[in-house]
Amino acid sequence: MKVIIVLLFSVFSTTVFSQDNFKLYYEENENGFAILADNDEYSPVSAKIDFRLENLNSTNGNNKVFVIPANSKKHVITELTVIDRKKRIKLGYESTYNHGNHNLKKYDTDFKYYLPFPKGKEYWLSQGYNGTVSHKDENALDFKMPVGTKIYAARGGIVVDIEESFSKSCTTAECAKYNNFILIYHSDGTFAEYTHIKKNGAEVKIGDQIKIGQFIGYSGDVGWATGPHLHFIVFFQRLKERVTLKTKFLTGSGKKPIALIEKEKYIREY
């Protein structure tokens, strides 16, 4: 006798952060259901799923963070197996997802970052790590530079997101939503964001493979800014926050990487 599985109740709730090309869904199979994901992003995506199940058992756990590889289709997150086919079943879940590997703890602490501006140029580091103006408890760097200064990749990677549509600027946090940026994913699982670029200032596109020292766009004075500058951060992406990281840069002739100090000028001769 063939038993038909009937889905009597389902609830699906999702909180999305920065990626548009990611989808969670389910398909029915002979044992119950498969929870699947399509990730068309150029970085992994982490998804926290809290299942609401009745008469179903998850083969890969519940209320945990799953990491879905970049550019993957029909990635199986878990199988939901029917416990008793004579009883009703209930399937629902709440999910939150965002770029990156939420569980990542280690990164390349020895990587030698390039200064993100043209060879032969010198710029002032107006605010450093944990700066008093807007970098409290944040490992971020502000390079003071005129609007339209060429920006170069401090490290190679793949472009995963770009915002370049805004032109509004103000000196308070309410303008952070107008920040233009280029977001690059690195091979060690970290990200770098180049922020406050000028409107239509990106010279790369999502999916581009970027080499260290490559020209990627133009600096600006857009979003939450007290004047023209480039805001640069390297970070782990968690589901709901960023963990910003300290890095070292090649300065001068590029012989030895150093930690940059606020209110100092740095030249790139390499």
Short mmCIF file of N, CA, C and O in Angstrom, two decimals, residues 86-160:
data_model
loop_
_atom_site.label_atom_id
_atom_site.label_comp_id
_atom_site.label_asym_id
_atom_site.label_seq_id
_atom_site.Cartn_x
_atom_site.Cartn_y
_atom_site.Cartn_z
N LYS A 86 1.74 7.34 9.51
CA LYS A 86 0.31 7.33 9.83
C LYS A 86 -0.13 8.62 10.54
O LYS A 86 -1.32 8.83 10.74
N LYS A 87 0.85 9.44 10.92
CA LYS A 87 0.54 10.67 11.64
C LYS A 87 0.80 11.88 10.75
O LYS A 87 1.52 11.81 9.76
N ARG A 88 0.21 12.98 11.15
CA ARG A 88 0.40 14.21 10.37
C ARG A 88 1.84 14.69 10.54
O ARG A 88 2.53 14.35 11.50
N ILE A 89 2.26 15.52 9.61
CA ILE A 89 3.59 16.11 9.67
C ILE A 89 3.47 17.63 9.63
O ILE A 89 2.48 18.18 9.13
N LYS A 90 4.49 18.25 10.16
CA LYS A 90 4.54 19.72 10.18
C LYS A 90 5.96 20.15 9.82
O LYS A 90 6.93 19.66 10.41
N LEU A 91 6.06 21.02 8.85
CA LEU A 91 7.37 21.52 8.42
C LEU A 91 7.34 23.04 8.37
O LEU A 91 6.52 23.63 7.67
N GLY A 92 8.21 23.64 9.10
CA GLY A 92 8.38 25.10 9.06
C GLY A 92 9.80 25.43 9.47
O GLY A 92 10.49 24.62 10.09
N TYR A 93 10.26 26.60 9.11
CA TYR A 93 11.58 27.01 9.57
C TYR A 93 11.74 28.52 9.49
O TYR A 93 11.07 29.20 8.72
N GLU A 94 12.61 29.02 10.35
CA GLU A 94 13.05 30.41 10.29
C GLU A 94 14.52 30.40 9.89
O GLU A 94 15.29 29.58 10.38
N SER A 95 14.90 31.32 9.01
CA SER A 95 16.29 31.32 8.55
C SER A 95 16.85 32.73 8.49
O SER A 95 16.12 33.70 8.27
N THR A 96 18.14 32.80 8.69
CA THR A 96 18.90 34.04 8.54
C THR A 96 20.15 33.70 7.74
O THR A 96 20.81 32.69 8.04
N TYR A 97 20.46 34.49 6.73
CA TYR A 97 21.67 34.16 5.98
C TYR A 97 22.41 35.40 5.51
O TYR A 97 21.85 36.49 5.41
N ASN A 98 23.71 35.21 5.27
CA ASN A 98 24.59 36.32 4.90
C ASN A 98 25.83 35.76 4.22
O ASN A 98 26.11 34.56 4.28
N HIS A 99 26.57 36.65 3.56
CA HIS A 99 27.83 36.27 2.92
C HIS A 99 28.80 35.61 3.91
O HIS A 99 28.78 35.90 5.10
N GLY A 100 29.69 34.76 3.39
CA GLY A 100 30.83 34.28 4.14
C GLY A 100 30.58 33.03 4.97
O GLY A 100 29.48 32.50 5.03
N ASN A 101 31.66 32.58 5.59
CA ASN A 101 31.62 31.41 6.47
C ASN A 101 31.55 31.90 7.91
O ASN A 101 32.54 32.34 8.49
N HIS A 102 30.38 31.79 8.49
CA HIS A 102 30.14 32.29 9.84
C HIS A 102 31.05 31.65 10.87
O HIS A 102 31.38 32.26 11.89
N ASN A 103 31.48 30.43 10.62
CA ASN A 103 32.25 29.66 11.60
C ASN A 103 33.76 29.87 11.50
O ASN A 103 34.52 29.31 12.30
N LEU A 104 34.20 30.65 10.52
CA LEU A 104 35.63 30.81 10.28
C LEU A 104 36.32 31.54 11.43
O LEU A 104 35.84 32.57 11.90
N LYS A 105 37.43 30.99 11.89
CA LYS A 105 38.17 31.59 13.01
C LYS A 105 39.58 32.04 12.62
O LYS A 105 40.11 32.99 13.17
N LYS A 106 40.22 31.33 11.68
CA LYS A 106 41.60 31.61 11.32
C LYS A 106 41.68 32.31 9.97
O LYS A 106 40.86 32.09 9.09
N TYR A 107 42.69 33.14 9.82
CA TYR A 107 42.95 33.82 8.55
C TYR A 107 44.45 34.04 8.39
O TYR A 107 45.22 33.77 9.32
N ASP A 108 44.86 34.51 7.24
CA ASP A 108 46.28 34.69 6.95
C ASP A 108 46.77 35.98 7.60
O ASP A 108 46.71 37.06 7.02
N THR A 109 47.29 35.85 8.83
CA THR A 109 47.74 37.03 9.57
C THR A 109 49.05 37.60 9.03
O THR A 109 49.43 38.71 9.39
N ASP A 110 49.73 36.84 8.18
CA ASP A 110 51.02 37.29 7.63
C ASP A 110 50.91 37.91 6.24
O ASP A 110 51.94 38.29 5.66
N PHE A 111 49.70 38.02 5.73
CA PHE A 111 49.57 38.55 4.37
C PHE A 111 50.07 39.99 4.30
O PHE A 111 49.78 40.82 5.18
N LYS A 112 50.77 40.30 3.21
CA LYS A 112 51.35 41.64 3.02
C LYS A 112 50.44 42.45 2.10
O LYS A 112 50.46 42.29 0.87
N TYR A 113 49.63 43.30 2.70
CA TYR A 113 48.69 44.12 1.93
C TYR A 113 49.39 45.29 1.26
O TYR A 113 50.33 45.86 1.80
N TYR A 114 48.93 45.62 0.06
CA TYR A 114 49.38 46.82 -0.63
C TYR A 114 48.62 48.03 -0.08
O TYR A 114 47.45 47.90 0.30
N LEU A 115 49.25 49.18 -0.08
CA LEU A 115 48.51 50.40 0.16
C LEU A 115 47.52 50.59 -0.99
O LEU A 115 47.89 50.39 -2.17
N PRO A 116 46.28 50.98 -0.71
CA PRO A 116 45.23 50.97 -1.74
C PRO A 116 45.16 52.23 -2.61
O PRO A 116 44.08 52.67 -2.98
N PHE A 117 46.32 52.78 -2.94
CA PHE A 117 46.34 53.99 -3.77
C PHE A 117 47.51 53.93 -4.75
O PHE A 117 48.33 53.01 -4.70
N PRO A 118 47.61 54.90 -5.67
CA PRO A 118 48.58 54.79 -6.77
C PRO A 118 50.05 54.80 -6.34
O PRO A 118 50.40 55.40 -5.32
N LYS A 119 50.85 54.15 -7.14
CA LYS A 119 52.30 54.17 -6.95
C LYS A 119 52.80 55.60 -7.06
O LYS A 119 52.37 56.38 -7.93
N GLY A 120 53.70 55.97 -6.16
CA GLY A 120 54.27 57.31 -6.17
C GLY A 120 53.47 58.34 -5.40
O GLY A 120 53.90 59.48 -5.28
N LYS A 121 52.34 57.94 -4.85
CA LYS A 121 51.49 58.86 -4.10
C LYS A 121 51.65 58.65 -2.60
O LYS A 121 51.97 57.56 -2.12
N GLU A 122 51.37 59.72 -1.86
CA GLU A 122 51.47 59.70 -0.41
C GLU A 122 50.18 60.25 0.18
O GLU A 122 49.70 61.31 -0.23
N TYR A 123 49.62 59.52 1.16
CA TYR A 123 48.37 59.97 1.78
C TYR A 123 48.44 59.81 3.29
O TYR A 123 49.15 58.95 3.83
N TRP A 124 47.67 60.65 3.94
CA TRP A 124 47.61 60.71 5.40
C TRP A 124 46.57 59.73 5.91
O TRP A 124 45.44 59.67 5.40
N LEU A 125 46.93 58.96 6.93
CA LEU A 125 45.97 58.09 7.59
C LEU A 125 45.26 58.92 8.65
O LEU A 125 45.74 59.09 9.76
N SER A 126 44.11 59.43 8.30
CA SER A 126 43.40 60.36 9.17
C SER A 126 42.77 59.68 10.38
O SER A 126 42.56 60.31 11.42
N GLN A 127 42.44 58.39 10.24
CA GLN A 127 41.89 57.64 11.37
C GLN A 127 42.33 56.18 11.25
O GLN A 127 42.25 55.59 10.18
N GLY A 128 42.81 55.63 12.36
CA GLY A 128 43.30 54.27 12.35
C GLY A 128 42.39 53.31 13.09
O GLY A 128 41.21 53.59 13.32
N TYR A 129 42.96 52.17 13.48
CA TYR A 129 42.21 51.18 14.22
C TYR A 129 41.72 51.76 15.55
O TYR A 129 42.47 52.41 16.28
N ASN A 130 40.45 51.51 15.86
CA ASN A 130 39.83 52.01 17.09
C ASN A 130 39.96 53.52 17.23
O ASN A 130 40.14 54.04 18.34
N GLY A 131 39.83 54.22 16.11
CA GLY A 131 39.90 55.68 16.11
C GLY A 131 38.76 56.32 16.88
O GLY A 131 37.67 55.75 17.01
N THR A 132 39.01 57.52 17.38
CA THR A 132 38.05 58.16 18.27
C THR A 132 36.87 58.81 17.55
O THR A 132 35.85 59.10 18.16
N VAL A 133 36.98 59.04 16.24
CA VAL A 133 35.91 59.73 15.52
C VAL A 133 34.76 58.77 15.21
O VAL A 133 33.63 59.00 15.63
N SER A 134 35.03 57.70 14.49
CA SER A 134 33.96 56.76 14.12
C SER A 134 34.42 55.30 14.10
O SER A 134 33.66 54.43 13.68
N HIS A 135 35.64 55.03 14.57
CA HIS A 135 36.19 53.68 14.50
C HIS A 135 36.27 53.01 15.87
O HIS A 135 37.06 52.09 16.06
N LYS A 136 35.45 53.44 16.82
CA LYS A 136 35.50 52.84 18.14
C LYS A 136 35.18 51.35 18.07
O LYS A 136 34.19 50.95 17.47
N ASP A 137 36.07 50.53 18.64
CA ASP A 137 35.92 49.07 18.63
C ASP A 137 35.86 48.50 17.21
O ASP A 137 35.22 47.48 16.97
N GLU A 138 36.52 49.16 16.28
CA GLU A 138 36.54 48.70 14.88
C GLU A 138 37.94 48.83 14.31
O GLU A 138 38.58 49.88 14.44
N ASN A 139 38.42 47.75 13.68
CA ASN A 139 39.73 47.79 13.03
C ASN A 139 39.54 48.28 11.60
O ASN A 139 39.48 47.51 10.65
N ALA A 140 39.43 49.60 11.47
CA ALA A 140 39.19 50.24 10.17
C ALA A 140 40.20 51.34 9.96
O ALA A 140 40.74 51.92 10.92
N LEU A 141 40.46 51.64 8.69
CA LEU A 141 41.44 52.66 8.31
C LEU A 141 40.80 53.68 7.39
O LEU A 141 40.05 53.32 6.48
N ASP A 142 41.11 54.98 7.61
CA ASP A 142 40.65 56.06 6.73
C ASP A 142 41.86 56.74 6.11
O ASP A 142 42.69 57.32 6.82
N PHE A 143 41.94 56.67 4.78
CA PHE A 143 42.98 57.37 4.04
C PHE A 143 42.39 58.66 3.48
O PHE A 143 41.47 58.61 2.66
N LYS A 144 42.87 59.78 3.92
CA LYS A 144 42.37 61.05 3.43
C LYS A 144 42.90 61.30 2.02
O LYS A 144 44.11 61.30 1.80
N MET A 145 41.98 61.47 1.07
CA MET A 145 42.39 61.65 -0.32
C MET A 145 41.31 62.40 -1.08
O MET A 145 40.12 62.31 -0.74
N PRO A 146 41.67 63.16 -2.11
CA PRO A 146 40.68 63.92 -2.88
C PRO A 146 39.70 63.01 -3.61
O PRO A 146 40.03 61.86 -3.96
N VAL A 147 38.50 63.53 -3.83
CA VAL A 147 37.52 62.80 -4.64
C VAL A 147 38.11 62.52 -6.01
O VAL A 147 38.73 63.38 -6.64
N GLY A 148 37.94 61.28 -6.47
CA GLY A 148 38.44 60.92 -7.79
C GLY A 148 39.82 60.30 -7.78
O GLY A 148 40.37 59.97 -8.85
N THR A 149 40.40 60.10 -6.59
CA THR A 149 41.69 59.40 -6.50
C THR A 149 41.50 57.94 -6.92
O THR A 149 40.53 57.29 -6.53
N LYS A 150 42.42 57.43 -7.70
CA LYS A 150 42.33 56.03 -8.12
C LYS A 150 42.58 55.11 -6.93
O LYS A 150 43.51 55.33 -6.15
N ILE A 151 41.73 54.06 -6.81
CA ILE A 151 41.85 53.07 -5.75
C ILE A 151 42.38 51.78 -6.36
O ILE A 151 41.91 51.34 -7.41
N TYR A 152 43.34 51.16 -5.65
CA TYR A 152 43.94 49.92 -6.11
C TYR A 152 43.71 48.82 -5.06
O TYR A 152 43.67 49.10 -3.86
N ALA A 153 43.52 47.59 -5.53
CA ALA A 153 43.23 46.48 -4.63
C ALA A 153 44.40 46.22 -3.69
O ALA A 153 45.53 46.01 -4.14
N ALA A 154 44.13 46.20 -2.40
CA ALA A 154 45.15 45.92 -1.40
C ALA A 154 45.50 44.43 -1.38
O ALA A 154 46.56 44.04 -0.88
N ARG A 155 44.59 43.63 -1.95
CA ARG A 155 44.79 42.18 -2.00
C ARG A 155 43.92 41.62 -3.11
O ARG A 155 42.86 42.18 -3.42
N GLY A 156 44.35 40.51 -3.71
CA GLY A 156 43.56 39.90 -4.76
C GLY A 156 42.36 39.15 -4.21
O GLY A 156 42.30 38.80 -3.03
N GLY A 157 41.39 38.90 -5.07
CA GLY A 157 40.18 38.18 -4.68
C GLY A 157 39.13 38.26 -5.76
O GLY A 157 39.44 38.52 -6.93
N ILE A 158 37.88 38.07 -5.37
CA ILE A 158 36.77 38.13 -6.31
C ILE A 158 35.76 39.15 -5.81
O ILE A 158 35.44 39.21 -4.62
N VAL A 159 35.27 39.97 -6.72
CA VAL A 159 34.28 40.99 -6.36
C VAL A 159 32.94 40.32 -6.11
O VAL A 159 32.40 39.64 -6.98
N VAL A 160 32.40 40.51 -4.90
CA VAL A 160 31.13 39.86 -4.55
C VAL A 160 29.98 40.85 -4.44
O VAL A 160 28.81 40.44 -4.48
#
